[in-house]
Amino acid sequence: LLALRSSAMVPADADELVERFQEVTSMQNSDFARTFLQQHSFQLDSAIAAYMAGELEPPPPSRGAATPAEAGQVAEGQGQPRSWPVRMLGRALRLLFGPSRPVSFGPSAAQAFVDRFEREYGQVHPSFVVDGYKQAVQLATAQSKFLLVYLHSPLHQDTPRFCRQTLATAQCKAFIDEHFVIWGGSLEYSEPFVVSESIQSSGFPFMAVLLCGHSDGAHCLERIEGVMGGPALVERLNQSMQRHRGNLTQIQQQQQRRQDSQQLRQEQNLEFERALQADREREAKEQAERLRLEHAEDEARSKAELEAALELSEKLVRLHANNSTAPPTQRPPTHTSDLILPRGSVSNHCCGSPQDKEASLKRKRDRLGAEPPAGTDTTKLRCVCRLASLN
């Protein structure tokens, strides 16, 4: 009954909530993320706030639940349980900031940090990415640059001096903007706090140089802690760039190979589409040509039949006209039935007696058979028969 009740409380968008929770907290184990959310009734804000506050202990073991080792995994490809100093740091920060830390991430938290920095230290500062940490990683990967992360602790005693004398100088701004993509965040907000745990920051002011572009996320190459002046920070960052330039070049080469492969696939797909379109156009033209030839043949056949019919009709008309205008004596008698004699000119040697004439006409009628019905076909048949008898 308890299992049925718990399954009924799972919302329809539980998978999306788990994915969002993992994205914000950089947690790799989806089973533990689901269990953690379920303990907080799938309230995303409440679960993230509890996670930021240091409530990282796994739930009691149950069937299908994640083990404690699995539950402690972190992002960025480390895949190791959180060590106890990190957990203690989380609890210490919890005591400092209290449980009411705003659950904010993405552009809103980044913009709030930049606005506060400019109010307190002026407009001169490196060009922070006004977006989420994940988007900053993607930007650094796209630009083939190192990612520089600055975690701002507003309650630390050295923070104002570091910001005013180091970050808010033209020298640091010019060097960092040229060679790095920089992302900053205040630990007052949830996302920078998650990042601080992910890259294991311990002292403040804190900066980290990250190499982006790996399939398993960004790798932390160097951590810079404590107060230092602008020239010292520039020198430290320059040394870090020189040491890890080979790694960046390797990432750039991998990205270039991926881009070349992607461009090659796009060109091949485009060429295939062009060839397919050309085949379709050729088939359409061939089909249109076949239809045109068939139509032309049909028209020629119909025209020939019409001309033949007209020629035959004209020939029949001429023959009929000739037979009608010729004198009776000039008509070549081809059959006894075609002989037409004037009244009173019947000779005895041609027709004999009236009885013989009547018998002869009767025999001729019997041979002709029944007369067909009147119509155009009968008229044509008579004309053809007449023409055959004349020929």
One Martini backbone bead per residue (centre of mass of N, CA, C, O) as a GRO file, in nm:
protein
  391
    1LEU     BB    1   0.058   0.063  -0.020
    2LEU     BB    2   0.305   0.254  -0.004
    3ALA     BB    3   0.395   0.212  -0.298
    4LEU     BB    4   0.138   0.317  -0.430
    5ARG     BB    5   0.145   0.600  -0.303
    6SER     BB    6   0.426   0.686  -0.414
    7SER     BB    7   0.355   0.644  -0.719
    8ALA     BB    8   0.113   0.851  -0.716
    9MET     BB    9   0.315   1.108  -0.642
   10VAL     BB   10   0.429   1.097  -0.915
   11PRO     BB   11   0.490   1.291  -1.157
   12ALA     BB   12   0.484   1.329  -1.498
   13ASP     BB   13   0.769   1.520  -1.480
   14ALA     BB   14   1.004   1.355  -1.339
   15ASP     BB   15   1.229   1.333  -1.552
   16GLU     BB   16   1.268   1.638  -1.589
   17LEU     BB   17   1.341   1.699  -1.293
   18VAL     BB   18   1.589   1.520  -1.278
   19GLU     BB   19   1.746   1.658  -1.506
   20ARG     BB   20   1.747   1.940  -1.375
   21PHE     BB   21   1.887   1.860  -1.112
   22GLN     BB   22   2.149   1.756  -1.248
   23GLU     BB   23   2.224   2.021  -1.391
   24VAL     BB   24   2.248   2.201  -1.134
   25THR     BB   25   2.419   1.981  -0.939
   26SER     BB   26   2.604   1.774  -1.097
   27MET     BB   27   2.460   1.494  -1.103
   28GLN     BB   28   2.496   1.157  -1.213
   29ASN     BB   29   2.297   1.005  -1.030
   30SER     BB   30   1.969   0.932  -1.101
   31ASP     BB   31   1.866   0.769  -0.857
   32PHE     BB   32   1.942   0.973  -0.637
   33ALA     BB   33   1.791   1.212  -0.757
   34ARG     BB   34   1.510   1.085  -0.736
   35THR     BB   35   1.518   1.031  -0.429
   36PHE     BB   36   1.568   1.323  -0.344
   37LEU     BB   37   1.307   1.435  -0.470
   38GLN     BB   38   1.108   1.246  -0.319
   39GLN     BB   39   1.178   1.361  -0.033
   40HIS     BB   40   1.064   1.656  -0.170
   41SER     BB   41   0.806   1.608  -0.354
   42PHE     BB   42   0.921   1.722  -0.627
   43GLN     BB   43   1.063   1.990  -0.525
   44LEU     BB   44   1.300   2.159  -0.677
   45ASP     BB   45   1.375   2.397  -0.491
   46SER     BB   46   1.397   2.235  -0.228
   47ALA     BB   47   1.613   2.032  -0.323
   48ILE     BB   48   1.833   2.236  -0.398
   49ALA     BB   49   1.853   2.376  -0.126
   50ALA     BB   50   1.936   2.121   0.031
   51TYR     BB   51   2.190   2.061  -0.133
   52MET     BB   52   2.335   2.334  -0.078
   53ALA     BB   53   2.319   2.298   0.247
   54GLY     BB   54   2.441   1.978   0.278
   55GLU     BB   55   2.225   1.747   0.207
   56LEU     BB   56   2.414   1.452   0.110
   57GLU     BB   57   2.287   1.220   0.224
   58PRO     BB   58   2.185   0.925   0.179
   59PRO     BB   59   1.949   0.715   0.171
   60PRO     BB   60   1.813   0.452   0.268
   61PRO     BB   61   1.830   0.144   0.196
   62SER     BB   62   1.690   0.000  -0.104
   63ARG     BB   63   1.515  -0.114  -0.352
   64GLY     BB   64   1.694   0.035  -0.614
   65ALA     BB   65   1.892   0.194  -0.465
   66ALA     BB   66   2.147   0.384  -0.403
   67THR     BB   67   2.454   0.400  -0.317
   68PRO     BB   68   2.672   0.586  -0.143
   69ALA     BB   69   2.887   0.598  -0.367
   70GLU     BB   70   2.690   0.690  -0.591
   71ALA     BB   71   2.570   0.948  -0.442
   72GLY     BB   72   2.868   1.109  -0.435
   73GLN     BB   73   2.870   1.202  -0.710
   74VAL     BB   74   3.018   1.414  -0.954
   75ALA     BB   75   3.100   1.625  -1.176
   76GLU     BB   76   3.332   1.659  -1.438
   77GLY     BB   77   3.438   1.345  -1.436
   78GLN     BB   78   3.522   1.241  -1.147
   79GLY     BB   79   3.348   1.006  -0.993
   80GLN     BB   80   3.359   1.097  -0.683
   81PRO     BB   81   3.325   1.121  -0.372
   82ARG     BB   82   3.260   1.330  -0.135
   83SER     BB   83   3.440   1.482   0.077
   84TRP     BB   84   3.445   1.589   0.401
   85PRO     BB   85   3.544   1.882   0.351
   86VAL     BB   86   3.316   1.957   0.158
   87ARG     BB   87   3.084   1.906   0.351
   88MET     BB   88   3.186   2.107   0.565
   89LEU     BB   89   3.172   2.353   0.381
   90GLY     BB   90   2.870   2.341   0.333
   91ARG     BB   91   2.794   2.379   0.632
   92ALA     BB   92   2.937   2.648   0.672
   93LEU     BB   93   2.779   2.803   0.454
   94ARG     BB   94   2.509   2.756   0.585
   95LEU     BB   95   2.575   2.929   0.838
   96LEU     BB   96   2.633   3.194   0.686
   97PHE     BB   97   2.366   3.209   0.478
   98GLY     BB   98   2.164   3.011   0.515
   99PRO     BB   99   1.854   2.865   0.395
  100SER     BB  100   1.788   3.140   0.197
  101ARG     BB  101   1.903   3.070  -0.066
  102PRO     BB  102   1.879   3.143  -0.382
  103VAL     BB  103   1.714   2.972  -0.644
  104SER     BB  104   1.959   3.049  -0.880
  105PHE     BB  105   2.003   3.046  -1.240
  106GLY     BB  106   2.176   3.175  -1.488
  107PRO     BB  107   2.112   3.490  -1.597
  108SER     BB  108   2.009   3.606  -1.327
  109ALA     BB  109   2.259   3.550  -1.147
  110ALA     BB  110   2.470   3.685  -1.332
  111GLN     BB  111   2.342   3.969  -1.337
  112ALA     BB  112   2.346   4.019  -1.034
  113PHE     BB  113   2.652   4.009  -1.003
  114VAL     BB  114   2.727   4.239  -1.202
  115ASP     BB  115   2.560   4.463  -1.073
  116ARG     BB  116   2.703   4.456  -0.796
  117PHE     BB  117   2.992   4.501  -0.893
  118GLU     BB  118   2.937   4.783  -1.024
  119ARG     BB  119   2.835   4.927  -0.767
  120GLU     BB  120   3.110   4.870  -0.593
  121TYR     BB  121   3.361   4.878  -0.849
  122GLY     BB  122   3.253   4.932  -1.128
  123GLN     BB  123   3.291   4.911  -1.489
  124VAL     BB  124   3.570   4.785  -1.450
  125HIS     BB  125   3.587   4.465  -1.607
  126PRO     BB  126   3.548   4.175  -1.693
  127SER     BB  127   3.371   3.978  -1.935
  128PHE     BB  128   3.114   3.848  -1.823
  129VAL     BB  129   2.905   3.586  -1.838
  130VAL     BB  130   2.550   3.627  -1.894
  131ASP     BB  131   2.521   3.316  -1.768
  132GLY     BB  132   2.553   3.005  -1.741
  133TYR     BB  133   2.787   2.768  -1.686
  134LYS     BB  134   2.723   2.588  -1.930
  135GLN     BB  135   2.739   2.820  -2.140
  136ALA     BB  136   3.035   2.891  -2.083
  137VAL     BB  137   3.153   2.624  -2.172
  138GLN     BB  138   3.047   2.637  -2.462
  139LEU     BB  139   3.192   2.901  -2.538
  140ALA     BB  140   3.484   2.806  -2.488
  141THR     BB  141   3.470   2.578  -2.692
  142ALA     BB  142   3.401   2.750  -2.946
  143GLN     BB  143   3.670   2.952  -2.890
  144SER     BB  144   3.922   2.804  -2.784
  145LYS     BB  145   3.922   2.846  -2.459
  146PHE     BB  146   3.967   2.930  -2.155
  147LEU     BB  147   3.817   2.891  -1.835
  148LEU     BB  148   3.726   3.150  -1.606
  149VAL     BB  149   3.665   3.125  -1.257
  150TYR     BB  150   3.464   3.333  -1.037
  151LEU     BB  151   3.430   3.334  -0.680
  152HIS     BB  152   3.202   3.513  -0.482
  153SER     BB  153   3.265   3.639  -0.145
  154PRO     BB  154   3.101   3.880   0.037
  155LEU     BB  155   3.214   3.794   0.344
  156HIS     BB  156   3.495   3.832   0.272
  157GLN     BB  157   3.766   4.033   0.363
  158ASP     BB  158   3.926   4.016   0.063
  159THR     BB  159   3.725   4.092  -0.164
  160PRO     BB  160   3.735   4.404  -0.205
  161ARG     BB  161   4.042   4.425  -0.268
  162PHE     BB  162   4.048   4.232  -0.512
  163CYS     BB  163   3.841   4.379  -0.689
  164ARG     BB  164   3.965   4.671  -0.686
  165GLN     BB  165   4.294   4.590  -0.740
  166THR     BB  166   4.237   4.365  -0.979
  167LEU     BB  167   3.974   4.328  -1.150
  168ALA     BB  168   3.935   4.661  -1.157
  169THR     BB  169   4.142   4.654  -1.410
  170ALA     BB  170   4.277   4.707  -1.718
  171GLN     BB  171   4.484   4.476  -1.728
  172CYS     BB  172   4.296   4.238  -1.660
  173LYS     BB  173   4.081   4.287  -1.870
  174ALA     BB  174   4.256   4.260  -2.126
  175PHE     BB  175   4.377   3.976  -2.077
  176ILE     BB  176   4.119   3.810  -2.025
  177ASP     BB  177   3.959   3.887  -2.286
  178GLU     BB  178   4.178   3.761  -2.482
  179HIS     BB  179   4.227   3.451  -2.332
  180PHE     BB  180   3.930   3.439  -2.205
  181VAL     BB  181   3.654   3.289  -2.045
  182ILE     BB  182   3.440   3.451  -1.814
  183TRP     BB  183   3.301   3.336  -1.496
  184GLY     BB  184   3.063   3.457  -1.253
  185GLY     BB  185   2.981   3.419  -0.889
  186SER     BB  186   2.771   3.416  -0.619
  187LEU     BB  187   2.725   3.239  -0.315
  188GLU     BB  188   2.423   3.332  -0.280
  189TYR     BB  189   2.388   3.134  -0.507
  190SER     BB  190   2.338   2.821  -0.632
  191GLU     BB  191   2.524   2.776  -0.876
  192PRO     BB  192   2.799   2.872  -0.757
  193PHE     BB  193   2.790   2.665  -0.528
  194VAL     BB  194   2.805   2.413  -0.706
  195VAL     BB  195   3.074   2.489  -0.841
  196SER     BB  196   3.244   2.498  -0.582
  197GLU     BB  197   3.207   2.191  -0.526
  198SER     BB  198   3.311   2.080  -0.795
  199ILE     BB  199   3.609   2.243  -0.772
  200GLN     BB  200   3.699   2.273  -0.475
  201SER     BB  201   3.668   2.517  -0.292
  202SER     BB  202   3.836   2.699  -0.004
  203GLY     BB  203   3.953   2.977  -0.089
  204PHE     BB  204   3.952   3.339  -0.052
  205PRO     BB  205   3.982   3.425  -0.331
  206PHE     BB  206   3.850   3.259  -0.635
  207MET     BB  207   4.018   3.076  -0.900
  208ALA     BB  208   3.974   2.903  -1.228
  209VAL     BB  209   4.118   2.679  -1.464
  210LEU     BB  210   3.957   2.562  -1.762
  211LEU     BB  211   3.903   2.273  -1.968
  212CYS     BB  212   3.733   2.251  -2.263
  213GLY     BB  213   3.577   1.972  -2.469
  214HIS     BB  214   3.512   1.736  -2.325
  215SER     BB  215   3.296   1.472  -2.292
  216ASP     BB  216   3.308   1.503  -1.949
  217GLY     BB  217   3.386   1.800  -1.953
  218ALA     BB  218   3.537   2.005  -1.731
  219HIS     BB  219   3.877   2.084  -1.645
  220CYS     BB  220   4.075   2.136  -1.374
  221LEU     BB  221   4.396   2.292  -1.377
  222GLU     BB  222   4.364   2.557  -1.179
  223ARG     BB  223   4.414   2.714  -0.856
  224ILE     BB  224   4.323   3.044  -0.727
  225GLU     BB  225   4.427   3.178  -0.412
  226GLY     BB  226   4.383   3.476  -0.297
  227VAL     BB  227   4.566   3.761  -0.269
  228MET     BB  228   4.636   3.976  -0.559
  229GLY     BB  229   4.762   4.143  -0.797
  230GLY     BB  230   4.744   4.218  -1.121
  231PRO     BB  231   5.030   4.124  -1.222
  232ALA     BB  232   5.022   3.850  -1.074
  233LEU     BB  233   4.772   3.736  -1.218
  234VAL     BB  234   4.878   3.753  -1.505
  235GLU     BB  235   5.121   3.570  -1.459
  236ARG     BB  236   4.966   3.322  -1.365
  237LEU     BB  237   4.791   3.287  -1.620
  238ASN     BB  238   5.025   3.265  -1.822
  239GLN     BB  239   5.153   3.010  -1.705
  240SER     BB  240   4.905   2.831  -1.741
  241MET     BB  241   4.891   2.856  -2.048
  242GLN     BB  242   5.174   2.735  -2.109
  243ARG     BB  243   5.133   2.456  -1.974
  244HIS     BB  244   4.828   2.407  -2.138
  245ARG     BB  245   4.853   2.441  -2.453
  246GLY     BB  246   4.854   2.148  -2.550
  247ASN     BB  247   4.565   2.079  -2.460
  248LEU     BB  248   4.426   2.297  -2.629
  249THR     BB  249   4.532   2.201  -2.902
  250GLN     BB  250   4.399   1.923  -2.890
  251ILE     BB  251   4.112   2.026  -2.874
  252GLN     BB  252   4.121   2.187  -3.137
  253GLN     BB  253   4.176   1.945  -3.320
  254GLN     BB  254   3.923   1.790  -3.251
  255GLN     BB  255   3.727   2.010  -3.339
  256GLN     BB  256   3.829   2.027  -3.631
  257ARG     BB  257   3.759   1.736  -3.705
  258ARG     BB  258   3.459   1.760  -3.644
  259GLN     BB  259   3.404   1.991  -3.841
  260ASP     BB  260   3.506   1.848  -4.096
  261SER     BB  261   3.313   1.609  -4.077
  262GLN     BB  262   3.053   1.776  -4.077
  263GLN     BB  263   3.106   1.921  -4.345
  264LEU     BB  264   3.128   1.667  -4.517
  265ARG     BB  265   2.843   1.565  -4.462
  266GLN     BB  266   2.699   1.814  -4.569
  267GLU     BB  267   2.814   1.799  -4.856
  268GLN     BB  268   2.709   1.515  -4.919
  269ASN     BB  269   2.411   1.578  -4.873
  270LEU     BB  270   2.397   1.804  -5.082
  271GLU     BB  271   2.484   1.633  -5.326
  272PHE     BB  272   2.259   1.428  -5.303
  273GLU     BB  273   2.025   1.629  -5.336
  274ARG     BB  274   2.108   1.730  -5.612
  275ALA     BB  275   2.101   1.456  -5.759
  276LEU     BB  276   1.807   1.395  -5.691
  277GLN     BB  277   1.690   1.648  -5.828
  278ALA     BB  278   1.800   1.585  -6.110
  279ASP     BB  279   1.650   1.318  -6.146
  280ARG     BB  280   1.368   1.436  -6.118
  281GLU     BB  281   1.386   1.633  -6.356
  282ARG     BB  282   1.451   1.426  -6.574
  283GLU     BB  283   1.199   1.253  -6.537
  284ALA     BB  284   1.000   1.482  -6.594
  285LYS     BB  285   1.097   1.541  -6.883
  286GLU     BB  286   1.053   1.256  -6.998
  287GLN     BB  287   0.752   1.244  -6.938
  288ALA     BB  288   0.676   1.496  -7.101
  289GLU     BB  289   0.784   1.387  -7.374
  290ARG     BB  290   0.606   1.138  -7.390
  291LEU     BB  291   0.337   1.289  -7.383
  292ARG     BB  292   0.390   1.461  -7.635
  293LEU     BB  293   0.424   1.228  -7.839
  294GLU     BB  294   0.154   1.092  -7.789
  295HIS     BB  295  -0.016   1.339  -7.865
  296ALA     BB  296   0.097   1.370  -8.152
  297GLU     BB  297   0.012   1.091  -8.253
  298ASP     BB  298  -0.288   1.126  -8.205
  299GLU     BB  299  -0.324   1.372  -8.388
  300ALA     BB  300  -0.218   1.241  -8.649
  301ARG     BB  301  -0.422   1.012  -8.660
  302SER     BB  302  -0.677   1.188  -8.659
  303LYS     BB  303  -0.603   1.350  -8.912
  304ALA     BB  304  -0.584   1.113  -9.109
  305GLU     BB  305  -0.870   1.009  -9.072
  306LEU     BB  306  -1.008   1.272  -9.152
  307GLU     BB  307  -0.887   1.298  -9.436
  308ALA     BB  308  -0.994   1.027  -9.543
  309ALA     BB  309  -1.292   1.089  -9.498
  310LEU     BB  310  -1.302   1.343  -9.675
  311GLU     BB  311  -1.205   1.214  -9.935
  312LEU     BB  312  -1.433   1.007  -9.956
  313SER     BB  313  -1.662   1.210  -9.954
  314GLU     BB  314  -1.579   1.368 -10.206
  315LYS     BB  315  -1.585   1.126 -10.401
  316LEU     BB  316  -1.883   1.061 -10.362
  317VAL     BB  317  -1.990   1.335 -10.449
  318ARG     BB  318  -1.874   1.330 -10.738
  319LEU     BB  319  -2.008   1.071 -10.833
  320HIS     BB  320  -2.296   1.166 -10.785
  321ALA     BB  321  -2.280   1.410 -10.972
  322ASN     BB  322  -2.208   1.259 -11.235
  323ASN     BB  323  -2.462   1.070 -11.238
  324SER     BB  324  -2.673   1.305 -11.241
  325THR     BB  325  -2.564   1.467 -11.516
  326ALA     BB  326  -2.579   1.235 -11.693
  327PRO     BB  327  -2.698   1.083 -11.954
  328PRO     BB  328  -2.868   0.796 -11.993
  329THR     BB  329  -2.697   0.691 -12.251
  330GLN     BB  330  -2.401   0.731 -12.086
  331ARG     BB  331  -2.462   0.512 -11.898
  332PRO     BB  332  -2.311   0.239 -11.775
  333PRO     BB  333  -2.435  -0.065 -11.784
  334THR     BB  334  -2.394  -0.304 -11.501
  335HIS     BB  335  -2.708  -0.359 -11.455
  336THR     BB  336  -3.029  -0.436 -11.485
  337SER     BB  337  -3.127  -0.239 -11.251
  338ASP     BB  338  -2.984   0.028 -11.396
  339LEU     BB  339  -3.201   0.033 -11.608
  340ILE     BB  340  -3.340   0.323 -11.777
  341LEU     BB  341  -3.650   0.367 -11.929
  342PRO     BB  342  -3.861   0.501 -12.114
  343ARG     BB  343  -4.169   0.566 -12.153
  344GLY     BB  344  -4.268   0.346 -12.418
  345SER     BB  345  -3.958   0.202 -12.476
  346VAL     BB  346  -4.028  -0.093 -12.457
  347SER     BB  347  -3.885  -0.380 -12.553
  348ASN     BB  348  -3.924  -0.709 -12.625
  349HIS     BB  349  -3.617  -0.806 -12.627
  350CYS     BB  350  -3.561  -0.696 -12.322
  351CYS     BB  351  -3.843  -0.757 -12.147
  352GLY     BB  352  -4.089  -0.848 -12.273
  353SER     BB  353  -4.335  -0.927 -12.104
  354PRO     BB  354  -4.503  -0.824 -11.835
  355GLN     BB  355  -4.466  -1.090 -11.680
  356ASP     BB  356  -4.157  -1.106 -11.703
  357LYS     BB  357  -4.093  -0.837 -11.565
  358GLU     BB  358  -4.220  -0.903 -11.291
  359ALA     BB  359  -4.050  -1.157 -11.234
  360SER     BB  360  -3.774  -1.017 -11.242
  361LEU     BB  361  -3.822  -0.811 -11.008
  362LYS     BB  362  -3.881  -1.024 -10.792
  363ARG     BB  363  -3.605  -1.164 -10.798
  364LYS     BB  364  -3.443  -0.912 -10.720
  365ARG     BB  365  -3.576  -0.859 -10.447
  366ASP     BB  366  -3.502  -1.132 -10.318
  367ARG     BB  367  -3.192  -1.089 -10.337
  368LEU     BB  368  -3.173  -0.825 -10.150
  369GLY     BB  369  -3.368  -0.826  -9.927
  370ALA     BB  370  -3.382  -0.654  -9.654
  371GLU     BB  371  -3.425  -0.332  -9.565
  372PRO     BB  372  -3.261  -0.108  -9.419
  373PRO     BB  373  -3.247   0.131  -9.209
  374ALA     BB  374  -3.256   0.447  -9.175
  375GLY     BB  375  -2.950   0.644  -9.240
  376THR     BB  376  -2.616   0.712  -9.250
  377ASP     BB  377  -2.516   0.420  -9.284
  378THR     BB  378  -2.697   0.347  -9.527
  379THR     BB  379  -2.600   0.567  -9.715
  380LYS     BB  380  -2.305   0.482  -9.718
  381LEU     BB  381  -2.351   0.194  -9.817
  382ARG     BB  382  -2.480   0.275 -10.085
  383CYS     BB  383  -2.241   0.437 -10.191
  384VAL     BB  384  -2.035   0.207 -10.187
  385CYS     BB  385  -2.193   0.019 -10.371
  386ARG     BB  386  -2.207   0.213 -10.605
  387LEU     BB  387  -1.901   0.243 -10.641
  388ALA     BB  388  -1.845  -0.055 -10.694
  389SER     BB  389  -2.029  -0.079 -10.947
  390LEU     BB  390  -1.875   0.140 -11.112
  391ASN     BB  391  -1.588  -0.006 -11.092
   0.00000   0.00000   0.00000
